[in-house]
């Protein structure tokens, strides 16, 4: 009969302990707290030692790792008159990403109303973004209220782009500088050659769910420019939005379901092959009323455009 020496058993136990320690170390997660009653001299790692400003967050992105959370205190509002981050109040560092098992979460803590990030006190509210990303992956943004423009920029890194982004249970109010949501992915449109070859940055697996979007101005309340594949847009409510509530240009495997739209000035929503074809899209359970209300009286609930 084969026997295992005490030395081998000891080595196996030691290796197992080291492996468990490595797993614990790898999965360690840190919460960073932000409160209007905090102090930027704090470490931000407990509610009692919270940071205070959005400017502090901008200069503190380097240690944020997959699995970490950035949490704003419920009931607080950030409406600065100046901003340190380029072009934005809350800016996510370009190429800052989580992983599939450990996404980075930006959300809320405590009880009460959603934390508010607003452009209302900025000298020119329409000239600033309340939220702006670079290219990023595996980011969850949830349980916040934004009063102003939101821009996700895929083209800040043409290889990474935007993938596995979740925008959940937020309020976007455009009554403060005309806010809307734009997933930017600019390239040189060649309308006479549509569908064009895919040379935009990746924009895949974006989830937009359980949000309220209202009073927006500008081109579309939510615009996916040069969309990639597998967008999931569900259980959102749009109220009083200029042009379309939702505009998706291209992509494979989208699911658009159980949304409510009312009071758009053009179509309720639009899918288009401005970039690449739209293939295998599922559209179901949506309620759209008062399309074309106001500026354009001939709006449709849904437009499929090439």
PDB file of C-alpha atoms in Angstrom, residues 24-214:
ATOM      1  CA  UNK A  24      -8.401  35.910   0.238  1.00  0.00           C
ATOM      2  CA  UNK A  25      -5.816  38.519  -0.701  1.00  0.00           C
ATOM      3  CA  UNK A  26      -6.862  38.537  -4.346  1.00  0.00           C
ATOM      4  CA  UNK A  27     -10.564  38.985  -3.508  1.00  0.00           C
ATOM      5  CA  UNK A  28     -10.058  41.683  -0.886  1.00  0.00           C
ATOM      6  CA  UNK A  29     -12.397  44.579  -1.618  1.00  0.00           C
ATOM      7  CA  UNK A  30     -12.357  48.189  -0.469  1.00  0.00           C
ATOM      8  CA  UNK A  31     -15.235  50.624  -0.167  1.00  0.00           C
ATOM      9  CA  UNK A  32     -14.526  54.328  -0.636  1.00  0.00           C
ATOM     10  CA  UNK A  33     -17.135  56.629   0.923  1.00  0.00           C
ATOM     11  CA  UNK A  34     -18.003  60.190  -0.082  1.00  0.00           C
ATOM     12  CA  UNK A  35     -20.196  62.524   1.986  1.00  0.00           C
ATOM     13  CA  UNK A  36     -20.785  66.270   1.946  1.00  0.00           C
ATOM     14  CA  UNK A  37     -19.926  66.218   5.673  1.00  0.00           C
ATOM     15  CA  UNK A  38     -16.681  64.321   5.029  1.00  0.00           C
ATOM     16  CA  UNK A  39     -13.127  65.605   4.757  1.00  0.00           C
ATOM     17  CA  UNK A  40     -10.730  65.137   1.856  1.00  0.00           C
ATOM     18  CA  UNK A  41      -7.913  64.580   4.360  1.00  0.00           C
ATOM     19  CA  UNK A  42      -9.552  61.314   5.407  1.00  0.00           C
ATOM     20  CA  UNK A  43      -8.735  57.913   3.929  1.00  0.00           C
ATOM     21  CA  UNK A  44     -12.310  57.489   2.644  1.00  0.00           C
ATOM     22  CA  UNK A  45     -12.502  53.861   3.735  1.00  0.00           C
ATOM     23  CA  UNK A  46     -15.312  54.085   6.289  1.00  0.00           C
ATOM     24  CA  UNK A  47     -18.476  56.207   6.542  1.00  0.00           C
ATOM     25  CA  UNK A  48     -16.853  57.962   9.506  1.00  0.00           C
ATOM     26  CA  UNK A  49     -13.744  58.830   7.452  1.00  0.00           C
ATOM     27  CA  UNK A  50     -15.465  59.697   4.193  1.00  0.00           C
ATOM     28  CA  UNK A  51     -14.067  62.025   1.557  1.00  0.00           C
ATOM     29  CA  UNK A  52     -16.024  65.183   0.792  1.00  0.00           C
ATOM     30  CA  UNK A  53     -15.613  66.255  -2.839  1.00  0.00           C
ATOM     31  CA  UNK A  54     -15.742  64.934  -6.377  1.00  0.00           C
ATOM     32  CA  UNK A  55     -12.365  66.577  -6.914  1.00  0.00           C
ATOM     33  CA  UNK A  56     -10.857  64.268  -4.285  1.00  0.00           C
ATOM     34  CA  UNK A  57     -12.243  61.239  -6.088  1.00  0.00           C
ATOM     35  CA  UNK A  58     -10.696  62.363  -9.373  1.00  0.00           C
ATOM     36  CA  UNK A  59      -7.173  62.347  -7.905  1.00  0.00           C
ATOM     37  CA  UNK A  60      -7.768  59.064  -6.035  1.00  0.00           C
ATOM     38  CA  UNK A  61      -8.568  56.616  -8.835  1.00  0.00           C
ATOM     39  CA  UNK A  62      -5.154  54.899  -8.917  1.00  0.00           C
ATOM     40  CA  UNK A  63      -5.679  52.581  -5.901  1.00  0.00           C
ATOM     41  CA  UNK A  64      -9.232  51.601  -6.960  1.00  0.00           C
ATOM     42  CA  UNK A  65      -9.116  47.950  -7.977  1.00  0.00           C
ATOM     43  CA  UNK A  66     -11.558  45.337  -9.345  1.00  0.00           C
ATOM     44  CA  UNK A  67     -14.179  44.574  -6.707  1.00  0.00           C
ATOM     45  CA  UNK A  68     -13.932  47.983  -5.044  1.00  0.00           C
ATOM     46  CA  UNK A  69     -16.927  50.293  -4.569  1.00  0.00           C
ATOM     47  CA  UNK A  70     -17.241  54.090  -4.568  1.00  0.00           C
ATOM     48  CA  UNK A  71     -20.273  55.010  -2.496  1.00  0.00           C
ATOM     49  CA  UNK A  72     -22.018  58.375  -2.132  1.00  0.00           C
ATOM     50  CA  UNK A  73     -24.128  59.086   0.935  1.00  0.00           C
ATOM     51  CA  UNK A  74     -27.855  59.090   0.318  1.00  0.00           C
ATOM     52  CA  UNK A  75     -29.573  62.415   0.838  1.00  0.00           C
ATOM     53  CA  UNK A  76     -26.446  64.414  -0.114  1.00  0.00           C
ATOM     54  CA  UNK A  77     -25.986  66.587  -3.197  1.00  0.00           C
ATOM     55  CA  UNK A  78     -22.845  67.603  -5.056  1.00  0.00           C
ATOM     56  CA  UNK A  79     -23.372  70.684  -7.241  1.00  0.00           C
ATOM     57  CA  UNK A  80     -19.933  72.332  -7.549  1.00  0.00           C
ATOM     58  CA  UNK A  81     -19.291  75.632  -9.303  1.00  0.00           C
ATOM     59  CA  UNK A  82     -15.915  74.407 -10.592  1.00  0.00           C
ATOM     60  CA  UNK A  83     -14.474  71.028 -11.438  1.00  0.00           C
ATOM     61  CA  UNK A  84     -11.009  69.526 -11.270  1.00  0.00           C
ATOM     62  CA  UNK A  85     -11.640  66.564 -13.564  1.00  0.00           C
ATOM     63  CA  UNK A  86     -11.454  67.490 -17.275  1.00  0.00           C
ATOM     64  CA  UNK A  87     -14.913  68.293 -18.695  1.00  0.00           C
ATOM     65  CA  UNK A  88     -16.784  66.477 -15.952  1.00  0.00           C
ATOM     66  CA  UNK A  89     -17.828  66.497 -12.318  1.00  0.00           C
ATOM     67  CA  UNK A  90     -17.640  62.738 -11.800  1.00  0.00           C
ATOM     68  CA  UNK A  91     -15.099  61.312 -14.226  1.00  0.00           C
ATOM     69  CA  UNK A  92     -14.050  57.678 -14.417  1.00  0.00           C
ATOM     70  CA  UNK A  93     -10.400  57.342 -15.297  1.00  0.00           C
ATOM     71  CA  UNK A  94      -9.734  56.058 -18.815  1.00  0.00           C
ATOM     72  CA  UNK A  95      -9.130  52.258 -18.889  1.00  0.00           C
ATOM     73  CA  UNK A  96     -10.131  51.867 -15.241  1.00  0.00           C
ATOM     74  CA  UNK A  97     -11.919  48.500 -15.230  1.00  0.00           C
ATOM     75  CA  UNK A  98     -13.178  45.732 -13.026  1.00  0.00           C
ATOM     76  CA  UNK A  99     -13.429  42.063 -13.960  1.00  0.00           C
ATOM     77  CA  UNK A 100     -16.367  39.759 -14.621  1.00  0.00           C
ATOM     78  CA  UNK A 101     -16.161  38.330 -11.095  1.00  0.00           C
ATOM     79  CA  UNK A 102     -15.247  41.634  -9.440  1.00  0.00           C
ATOM     80  CA  UNK A 103     -16.739  44.713 -11.151  1.00  0.00           C
ATOM     81  CA  UNK A 104     -16.126  48.223  -9.880  1.00  0.00           C
ATOM     82  CA  UNK A 105     -19.338  49.635  -8.385  1.00  0.00           C
ATOM     83  CA  UNK A 106     -20.275  53.318  -8.145  1.00  0.00           C
ATOM     84  CA  UNK A 107     -23.349  53.625  -5.977  1.00  0.00           C
ATOM     85  CA  UNK A 108     -24.930  54.787  -2.738  1.00  0.00           C
ATOM     86  CA  UNK A 109     -24.829  54.030   0.986  1.00  0.00           C
ATOM     87  CA  UNK A 110     -27.049  54.885   3.902  1.00  0.00           C
ATOM     88  CA  UNK A 111     -30.793  55.539   3.813  1.00  0.00           C
ATOM     89  CA  UNK A 112     -32.983  58.103   2.072  1.00  0.00           C
ATOM     90  CA  UNK A 113     -33.067  59.631  -1.383  1.00  0.00           C
ATOM     91  CA  UNK A 114     -30.502  58.897  -4.039  1.00  0.00           C
ATOM     92  CA  UNK A 115     -27.310  60.956  -3.885  1.00  0.00           C
ATOM     93  CA  UNK A 116     -27.444  63.806  -6.442  1.00  0.00           C
ATOM     94  CA  UNK A 117     -24.661  64.967  -8.761  1.00  0.00           C
ATOM     95  CA  UNK A 118     -25.809  68.147 -10.454  1.00  0.00           C
ATOM     96  CA  UNK A 119     -24.592  70.790 -12.895  1.00  0.00           C
ATOM     97  CA  UNK A 120     -27.137  73.333 -11.612  1.00  0.00           C
ATOM     98  CA  UNK A 121     -24.536  75.629  -9.998  1.00  0.00           C
ATOM     99  CA  UNK A 122     -21.956  75.396 -12.771  1.00  0.00           C
ATOM    100  CA  UNK A 123     -21.614  78.728 -14.649  1.00  0.00           C
ATOM    101  CA  UNK A 124     -22.690  77.102 -17.941  1.00  0.00           C
ATOM    102  CA  UNK A 125     -24.512  73.872 -17.058  1.00  0.00           C
ATOM    103  CA  UNK A 126     -24.780  72.731 -20.678  1.00  0.00           C
ATOM    104  CA  UNK A 127     -20.986  72.943 -21.064  1.00  0.00           C
ATOM    105  CA  UNK A 128     -20.160  70.380 -18.373  1.00  0.00           C
ATOM    106  CA  UNK A 129     -20.867  66.677 -17.947  1.00  0.00           C
ATOM    107  CA  UNK A 130     -22.044  65.357 -14.604  1.00  0.00           C
ATOM    108  CA  UNK A 131     -20.630  61.945 -15.496  1.00  0.00           C
ATOM    109  CA  UNK A 132     -18.005  61.079 -18.084  1.00  0.00           C
ATOM    110  CA  UNK A 133     -16.066  57.889 -18.627  1.00  0.00           C
ATOM    111  CA  UNK A 134     -13.152  56.931 -20.746  1.00  0.00           C
ATOM    112  CA  UNK A 135     -12.947  53.445 -22.208  1.00  0.00           C
ATOM    113  CA  UNK A 136     -13.725  50.928 -19.468  1.00  0.00           C
ATOM    114  CA  UNK A 137     -15.068  47.463 -18.714  1.00  0.00           C
ATOM    115  CA  UNK A 138     -17.040  45.812 -15.917  1.00  0.00           C
ATOM    116  CA  UNK A 139     -18.337  48.971 -14.278  1.00  0.00           C
ATOM    117  CA  UNK A 140     -21.695  49.204 -12.444  1.00  0.00           C
ATOM    118  CA  UNK A 141     -23.278  52.626 -11.861  1.00  0.00           C
ATOM    119  CA  UNK A 142     -26.417  52.438  -9.766  1.00  0.00           C
ATOM    120  CA  UNK A 143     -28.817  54.185  -7.343  1.00  0.00           C
ATOM    121  CA  UNK A 144     -27.727  57.759  -8.152  1.00  0.00           C
ATOM    122  CA  UNK A 145     -29.436  60.878  -9.509  1.00  0.00           C
ATOM    123  CA  UNK A 146     -27.703  62.880 -12.229  1.00  0.00           C
ATOM    124  CA  UNK A 147     -28.812  66.373 -13.212  1.00  0.00           C
ATOM    125  CA  UNK A 148     -27.020  67.122 -16.457  1.00  0.00           C
ATOM    126  CA  UNK A 149     -25.217  65.417 -19.341  1.00  0.00           C
ATOM    127  CA  UNK A 150     -23.776  61.889 -19.130  1.00  0.00           C
ATOM    128  CA  UNK A 151     -21.237  60.752 -21.727  1.00  0.00           C
ATOM    129  CA  UNK A 152     -19.624  57.318 -22.010  1.00  0.00           C
ATOM    130  CA  UNK A 153     -16.626  57.564 -24.367  1.00  0.00           C
ATOM    131  CA  UNK A 154     -15.710  54.305 -26.088  1.00  0.00           C
ATOM    132  CA  UNK A 155     -13.168  55.898 -28.407  1.00  0.00           C
ATOM    133  CA  UNK A 156     -10.855  56.986 -25.583  1.00  0.00           C
ATOM    134  CA  UNK A 157      -9.213  53.621 -26.197  1.00  0.00           C
ATOM    135  CA  UNK A 158     -10.062  52.031 -29.551  1.00  0.00           C
ATOM    136  CA  UNK A 159      -9.080  48.537 -28.363  1.00  0.00           C
ATOM    137  CA  UNK A 160     -10.863  48.483 -25.002  1.00  0.00           C
ATOM    138  CA  UNK A 161     -13.922  50.590 -25.823  1.00  0.00           C
ATOM    139  CA  UNK A 162     -16.959  50.119 -23.576  1.00  0.00           C
ATOM    140  CA  UNK A 163     -17.922  46.613 -22.548  1.00  0.00           C
ATOM    141  CA  UNK A 164     -19.928  45.061 -19.714  1.00  0.00           C
ATOM    142  CA  UNK A 165     -21.238  48.357 -18.361  1.00  0.00           C
ATOM    143  CA  UNK A 166     -24.380  48.395 -16.172  1.00  0.00           C
ATOM    144  CA  UNK A 167     -26.335  51.617 -15.590  1.00  0.00           C
ATOM    145  CA  UNK A 168     -29.095  50.646 -13.154  1.00  0.00           C
ATOM    146  CA  UNK A 169     -31.819  52.287 -11.069  1.00  0.00           C
ATOM    147  CA  UNK A 170     -30.613  55.839 -11.666  1.00  0.00           C
ATOM    148  CA  UNK A 171     -32.465  59.097 -12.323  1.00  0.00           C
ATOM    149  CA  UNK A 172     -31.291  61.367 -15.148  1.00  0.00           C
ATOM    150  CA  UNK A 173     -32.955  64.794 -15.087  1.00  0.00           C
ATOM    151  CA  UNK A 174     -32.289  67.099 -18.022  1.00  0.00           C
ATOM    152  CA  UNK A 175     -33.898  70.112 -16.399  1.00  0.00           C
ATOM    153  CA  UNK A 176     -30.424  71.293 -15.409  1.00  0.00           C
ATOM    154  CA  UNK A 177     -28.427  72.067 -18.538  1.00  0.00           C
ATOM    155  CA  UNK A 178     -30.317  69.691 -20.804  1.00  0.00           C
ATOM    156  CA  UNK A 179     -28.884  66.410 -19.577  1.00  0.00           C
ATOM    157  CA  UNK A 180     -29.009  63.231 -21.622  1.00  0.00           C
ATOM    158  CA  UNK A 181     -27.082  59.944 -21.922  1.00  0.00           C
ATOM    159  CA  UNK A 182     -24.734  59.393 -24.835  1.00  0.00           C
ATOM    160  CA  UNK A 183     -22.581  56.350 -25.524  1.00  0.00           C
ATOM    161  CA  UNK A 184     -20.066  58.121 -27.745  1.00  0.00           C
ATOM    162  CA  UNK A 185     -18.164  56.194 -30.384  1.00  0.00           C
ATOM    163  CA  UNK A 186     -17.326  58.667 -33.110  1.00  0.00           C
ATOM    164  CA  UNK A 187     -15.994  57.706 -36.493  1.00  0.00           C
ATOM    165  CA  UNK A 188     -16.258  59.133 -40.019  1.00  0.00           C
ATOM    166  CA  UNK A 189     -19.774  58.363 -41.159  1.00  0.00           C
ATOM    167  CA  UNK A 190     -20.012  57.349 -44.808  1.00  0.00           C
ATOM    168  CA  UNK A 191     -23.746  57.253 -45.299  1.00  0.00           C
ATOM    169  CA  UNK A 192     -23.534  56.282 -48.979  1.00  0.00           C
ATOM    170  CA  UNK A 193     -21.642  53.101 -48.023  1.00  0.00           C
ATOM    171  CA  UNK A 194     -23.736  51.909 -45.101  1.00  0.00           C
ATOM    172  CA  UNK A 195     -23.199  49.340 -43.668  1.00  0.00           C
ATOM    173  CA  UNK A 196     -19.615  50.478 -43.292  1.00  0.00           C
ATOM    174  CA  UNK A 197     -16.733  48.331 -42.093  1.00  0.00           C
ATOM    175  CA  UNK A 198     -16.442  48.119 -38.325  1.00  0.00           C
ATOM    176  CA  UNK A 199     -13.581  50.389 -37.324  1.00  0.00           C
ATOM    177  CA  UNK A 200     -15.135  51.994 -34.242  1.00  0.00           C
ATOM    178  CA  UNK A 201     -14.221  51.030 -30.690  1.00  0.00           C
ATOM    179  CA  UNK A 202     -16.022  48.017 -29.150  1.00  0.00           C
ATOM    180  CA  UNK A 203     -19.328  48.808 -27.435  1.00  0.00           C
ATOM    181  CA  UNK A 204     -20.754  45.514 -26.227  1.00  0.00           C
ATOM    182  CA  UNK A 205     -22.934  44.132 -23.451  1.00  0.00           C
ATOM    183  CA  UNK A 206     -24.262  47.404 -22.098  1.00  0.00           C
ATOM    184  CA  UNK A 207     -27.207  47.138 -19.698  1.00  0.00           C
ATOM    185  CA  UNK A 208     -29.546  50.078 -19.150  1.00  0.00           C
ATOM    186  CA  UNK A 209     -32.196  49.046 -16.645  1.00  0.00           C
ATOM    187  CA  UNK A 210     -34.755  50.428 -14.164  1.00  0.00           C
ATOM    188  CA  UNK A 211     -33.809  54.069 -14.803  1.00  0.00           C
ATOM    189  CA  UNK A 212     -35.974  57.189 -14.968  1.00  0.00           C
ATOM    190  CA  UNK A 213     -34.901  59.673 -17.675  1.00  0.00           C
ATOM    191  CA  UNK A 214     -36.797  62.942 -17.993  1.00  0.00           C
TER     192      UNK A 214
END
